[in-house]
C-alpha positions as a LaTeX table, in Angstrom:
\begin{tabular}{lrrr}
\hline
Residue & $x$ (\AA) & $y$ (\AA) & $z$ (\AA) \\
\hline
Met1 & 30.32 & $-45.18$ & 160.48 \\
Leu2 & 30.68 & $-43.58$ & 157.08 \\
Thr3 & 27.47 & $-43.21$ & 155.16 \\
Asn4 & 28.95 & $-41.79$ & 151.97 \\
Pro5 & 31.66 & $-43.67$ & 150.03 \\
Leu6 & 35.09 & $-42.13$ & 149.85 \\
Leu7 & 36.00 & $-40.24$ & 146.69 \\
Thr8 & 37.84 & $-42.36$ & 144.24 \\
Tyr9 & 40.72 & $-40.81$ & 142.27 \\
Ser10 & 38.63 & $-40.71$ & 139.05 \\
Thr11 & 35.67 & $-39.00$ & 140.82 \\
Phe12 & 38.02 & $-36.42$ & 142.35 \\
Ala13 & 39.83 & $-35.85$ & 139.08 \\
Lys14 & 36.49 & $-35.42$ & 137.15 \\
Ala15 & 35.27 & $-32.88$ & 139.76 \\
Leu16 & 38.50 & $-30.94$ & 139.64 \\
Thr17 & 38.89 & $-31.07$ & 135.83 \\
Phe18 & 35.25 & $-29.95$ & 135.20 \\
His19 & 35.88 & $-26.72$ & 137.02 \\
Leu20 & 39.22 & $-26.07$ & 135.39 \\
Ile21 & 37.76 & $-26.70$ & 131.95 \\
Lys22 & 34.83 & $-24.37$ & 132.60 \\
Phe23 & 37.16 & $-21.67$ & 134.03 \\
Met24 & 39.78 & $-21.81$ & 131.22 \\
Glu25 & 37.97 & $-21.41$ & 127.93 \\
Lys26 & 40.33 & $-18.79$ & 126.49 \\
Pro27 & 41.71 & $-20.28$ & 123.29 \\
Ile28 & 45.45 & $-20.02$ & 122.66 \\
Asn29 & 47.52 & $-21.04$ & 119.60 \\
Leu30 & 49.36 & $-24.28$ & 119.77 \\
Asn31 & 52.65 & $-22.69$ & 118.63 \\
Thr32 & 52.49 & $-20.32$ & 121.61 \\
Leu33 & 52.07 & $-23.25$ & 124.02 \\
Leu34 & 55.06 & $-25.07$ & 122.48 \\
Glu35 & 57.52 & $-22.23$ & 122.86 \\
Asn36 & 59.50 & $-23.84$ & 125.74 \\
Val37 & 58.83 & $-27.51$ & 124.94 \\
Thr38 & 61.55 & $-29.79$ & 123.63 \\
Ile39 & 60.13 & $-31.46$ & 120.58 \\
Lys40 & 61.64 & $-34.57$ & 118.96 \\
Lys41 & 59.24 & $-35.00$ & 116.07 \\
Phe42 & 55.97 & $-33.78$ & 114.55 \\
Val43 & 53.69 & $-36.24$ & 112.65 \\
Gly44 & 50.45 & $-35.36$ & 110.96 \\
Pro45 & 49.07 & $-32.20$ & 109.42 \\
Lys46 & 51.23 & $-29.15$ & 110.09 \\
Gln47 & 48.91 & $-26.64$ & 111.68 \\
Asp48 & 48.54 & $-24.16$ & 114.47 \\
Pro49 & 45.10 & $-24.86$ & 115.97 \\
Leu50 & 43.49 & $-22.95$ & 118.74 \\
Val51 & 43.57 & $-24.93$ & 121.93 \\
Lys52 & 40.74 & $-24.54$ & 124.48 \\
His53 & 41.38 & $-27.54$ & 126.85 \\
Leu54 & 44.19 & $-29.64$ & 128.22 \\
Ala55 & 43.33 & $-33.26$ & 129.01 \\
Leu56 & 45.33 & $-35.97$ & 130.80 \\
His57 & 42.44 & $-38.50$ & 130.65 \\
Ser58 & 40.67 & $-39.44$ & 127.44 \\
Ser59 & 37.17 & $-39.07$ & 129.04 \\
Phe60 & 37.90 & $-35.36$ & 129.81 \\
Val61 & 38.71 & $-34.47$ & 126.23 \\
Gln62 & 36.50 & $-31.89$ & 124.58 \\
Pro63 & 36.72 & $-30.35$ & 121.06 \\
His64 & 39.94 & $-28.30$ & 120.61 \\
Ser65 & 41.84 & $-30.23$ & 123.31 \\
Ile66 & 45.40 & $-31.32$ & 123.58 \\
Phe67 & 45.46 & $-34.87$ & 124.88 \\
Phe68 & 48.63 & $-35.82$ & 126.81 \\
Ser69 & 49.40 & $-39.50$ & 126.37 \\
Val70 & 51.03 & $-40.16$ & 129.67 \\
Pro71 & 52.88 & $-43.48$ & 130.08 \\
Gly72 & 52.09 & $-45.11$ & 133.36 \\
Glu73 & 52.99 & $-48.06$ & 135.47 \\
His74 & 49.76 & $-49.93$ & 134.68 \\
Phe75 & 48.31 & $-48.15$ & 131.67 \\
Asp76 & 49.91 & $-46.54$ & 128.61 \\
Gly77 & 48.25 & $-43.29$ & 127.57 \\
Asn78 & 48.77 & $-44.31$ & 123.90 \\
Ser79 & 46.04 & $-46.96$ & 124.42 \\
Phe80 & 43.50 & $-44.18$ & 124.81 \\
Ile81 & 44.52 & $-41.88$ & 121.92 \\
Glu82 & 41.69 & $-43.08$ & 119.57 \\
Thr83 & 39.11 & $-42.34$ & 122.33 \\
Ala84 & 40.63 & $-38.88$ & 122.85 \\
Ile85 & 40.47 & $-38.21$ & 119.08 \\
Ser86 & 36.85 & $-39.39$ & 118.91 \\
Arg87 & 36.03 & $-36.92$ & 121.70 \\
Gly88 & 37.59 & $-34.02$ & 119.83 \\
Ala89 & 41.33 & $-33.95$ & 120.59 \\
Glu90 & 43.18 & $-32.07$ & 117.83 \\
Val91 & 46.65 & $-32.60$ & 119.17 \\
Val92 & 48.37 & $-35.51$ & 120.98 \\
Ile93 & 51.51 & $-35.08$ & 123.00 \\
Thr94 & 53.29 & $-38.36$ & 123.30 \\
Glu95 & 56.58 & $-40.10$ & 123.87 \\
Lys96 & 55.87 & $-42.74$ & 121.18 \\
Ile97 & 54.38 & $-41.73$ & 117.81 \\
Leu98 & 51.63 & $-44.10$ & 116.56 \\
Pro99 & 52.10 & $-44.48$ & 112.74 \\
Arg100 & 48.53 & $-45.60$ & 112.15 \\
Leu101 & 47.24 & $-42.17$ & 113.29 \\
Glu102 & 49.07 & $-39.98$ & 110.73 \\
Asn103 & 45.85 & $-37.89$ & 110.18 \\
Ile104 & 46.10 & $-36.39$ & 113.62 \\
Leu105 & 48.85 & $-33.99$ & 114.79 \\
Gln106 & 51.12 & $-35.96$ & 117.09 \\
Ile107 & 54.02 & $-34.25$ & 118.83 \\
Gln108 & 56.72 & $-36.49$ & 120.21 \\
Val109 & 58.51 & $-35.19$ & 123.29 \\
Pro110 & 61.22 & $-36.77$ & 125.49 \\
Asn111 & 59.05 & $-36.56$ & 128.63 \\
Val112 & 55.27 & $-35.98$ & 128.54 \\
Arg113 & 55.09 & $-35.01$ & 132.21 \\
Glu114 & 57.60 & $-32.27$ & 131.62 \\
Ala115 & 55.68 & $-31.07$ & 128.56 \\
Ile116 & 52.47 & $-30.98$ & 130.58 \\
Ser117 & 54.15 & $-28.66$ & 133.05 \\
Gln118 & 55.51 & $-26.33$ & 130.46 \\
Ile119 & 52.31 & $-26.17$ & 128.37 \\
Ala120 & 49.99 & $-25.73$ & 131.41 \\
His121 & 52.24 & $-22.92$ & 132.68 \\
Ile122 & 51.57 & $-20.95$ & 129.54 \\
Phe123 & 47.94 & $-22.10$ & 129.01 \\
Tyr124 & 46.98 & $-21.01$ & 132.50 \\
Asp125 & 48.71 & $-17.60$ & 132.05 \\
Thr126 & 51.85 & $-18.19$ & 134.18 \\
Pro127 & 50.08 & $-18.37$ & 137.54 \\
Asp128 & 53.29 & $-18.44$ & 139.51 \\
Lys129 & 53.91 & $-14.84$ & 138.61 \\
Lys130 & 50.72 & $-13.87$ & 140.37 \\
Leu131 & 51.36 & $-15.76$ & 143.61 \\
Arg132 & 52.47 & $-14.09$ & 146.78 \\
Leu133 & 54.09 & $-16.55$ & 149.13 \\
Val134 & 55.23 & $-16.15$ & 152.71 \\
Gly135 & 57.20 & $-18.82$ & 154.55 \\
Ile136 & 57.03 & $-19.07$ & 158.29 \\
Thr137 & 59.70 & $-21.26$ & 159.98 \\
Gly138 & 60.88 & $-21.70$ & 163.51 \\
Thr139 & 60.35 & $-23.75$ & 166.61 \\
Ser140 & 57.38 & $-21.98$ & 168.07 \\
Gly141 & 54.91 & $-19.28$ & 167.14 \\
Lys142 & 54.19 & $-20.42$ & 163.55 \\
Thr143 & 50.44 & $-20.75$ & 164.02 \\
Thr144 & 50.10 & $-17.41$ & 165.80 \\
Thr145 & 52.23 & $-15.65$ & 163.23 \\
Ser146 & 50.22 & $-17.16$ & 160.35 \\
Trp147 & 46.91 & $-16.10$ & 161.87 \\
Leu148 & 48.25 & $-12.62$ & 162.52 \\
Leu149 & 49.45 & $-12.28$ & 158.94 \\
Arg150 & 46.18 & $-13.62$ & 157.63 \\
His151 & 44.27 & $-10.99$ & 159.48 \\
Ile152 & 46.67 & $-8.17$ & 158.35 \\
Tyr153 & 46.47 & $-9.30$ & 154.67 \\
Lys154 & 42.63 & $-9.60$ & 154.74 \\
Glu155 & 42.37 & $-6.04$ & 156.06 \\
Ala156 & 45.03 & $-4.61$ & 153.82 \\
Phe157 & 43.96 & $-6.20$ & 150.52 \\
\hline
\end{tabular}
């Protein structure tokens, strides 16, 4: 019998986001983050703020955040933009501009999920360039090979 409740998605997301936010406090200019992003429209003050955080959920926004207004099946991220702004979001990445919020920098993109990927890639200092991957395929011997390689790599590095 389980004595502890299972982690809910929001509990898991909060735990994960907390650590990422604390780890990544290196500010970076917005224009640098937008280098590879397809932009349809800018609304609001033209500026190049320093960004310290990326937030996909309005309750995770901190000052100097970009809030990604992700459209979903049950909830629209645009419904949470005001909450994100009140928590310190300086930039909103969205697929639908909200005219009533012209005092905040809104960046309209064709696909928010794609923009998240491109911005996070630069924000987190292109982590894929630092990864070393090894693929092991075959019918038998994968577990033995992976354990042998693990031991070799631990000793060598």
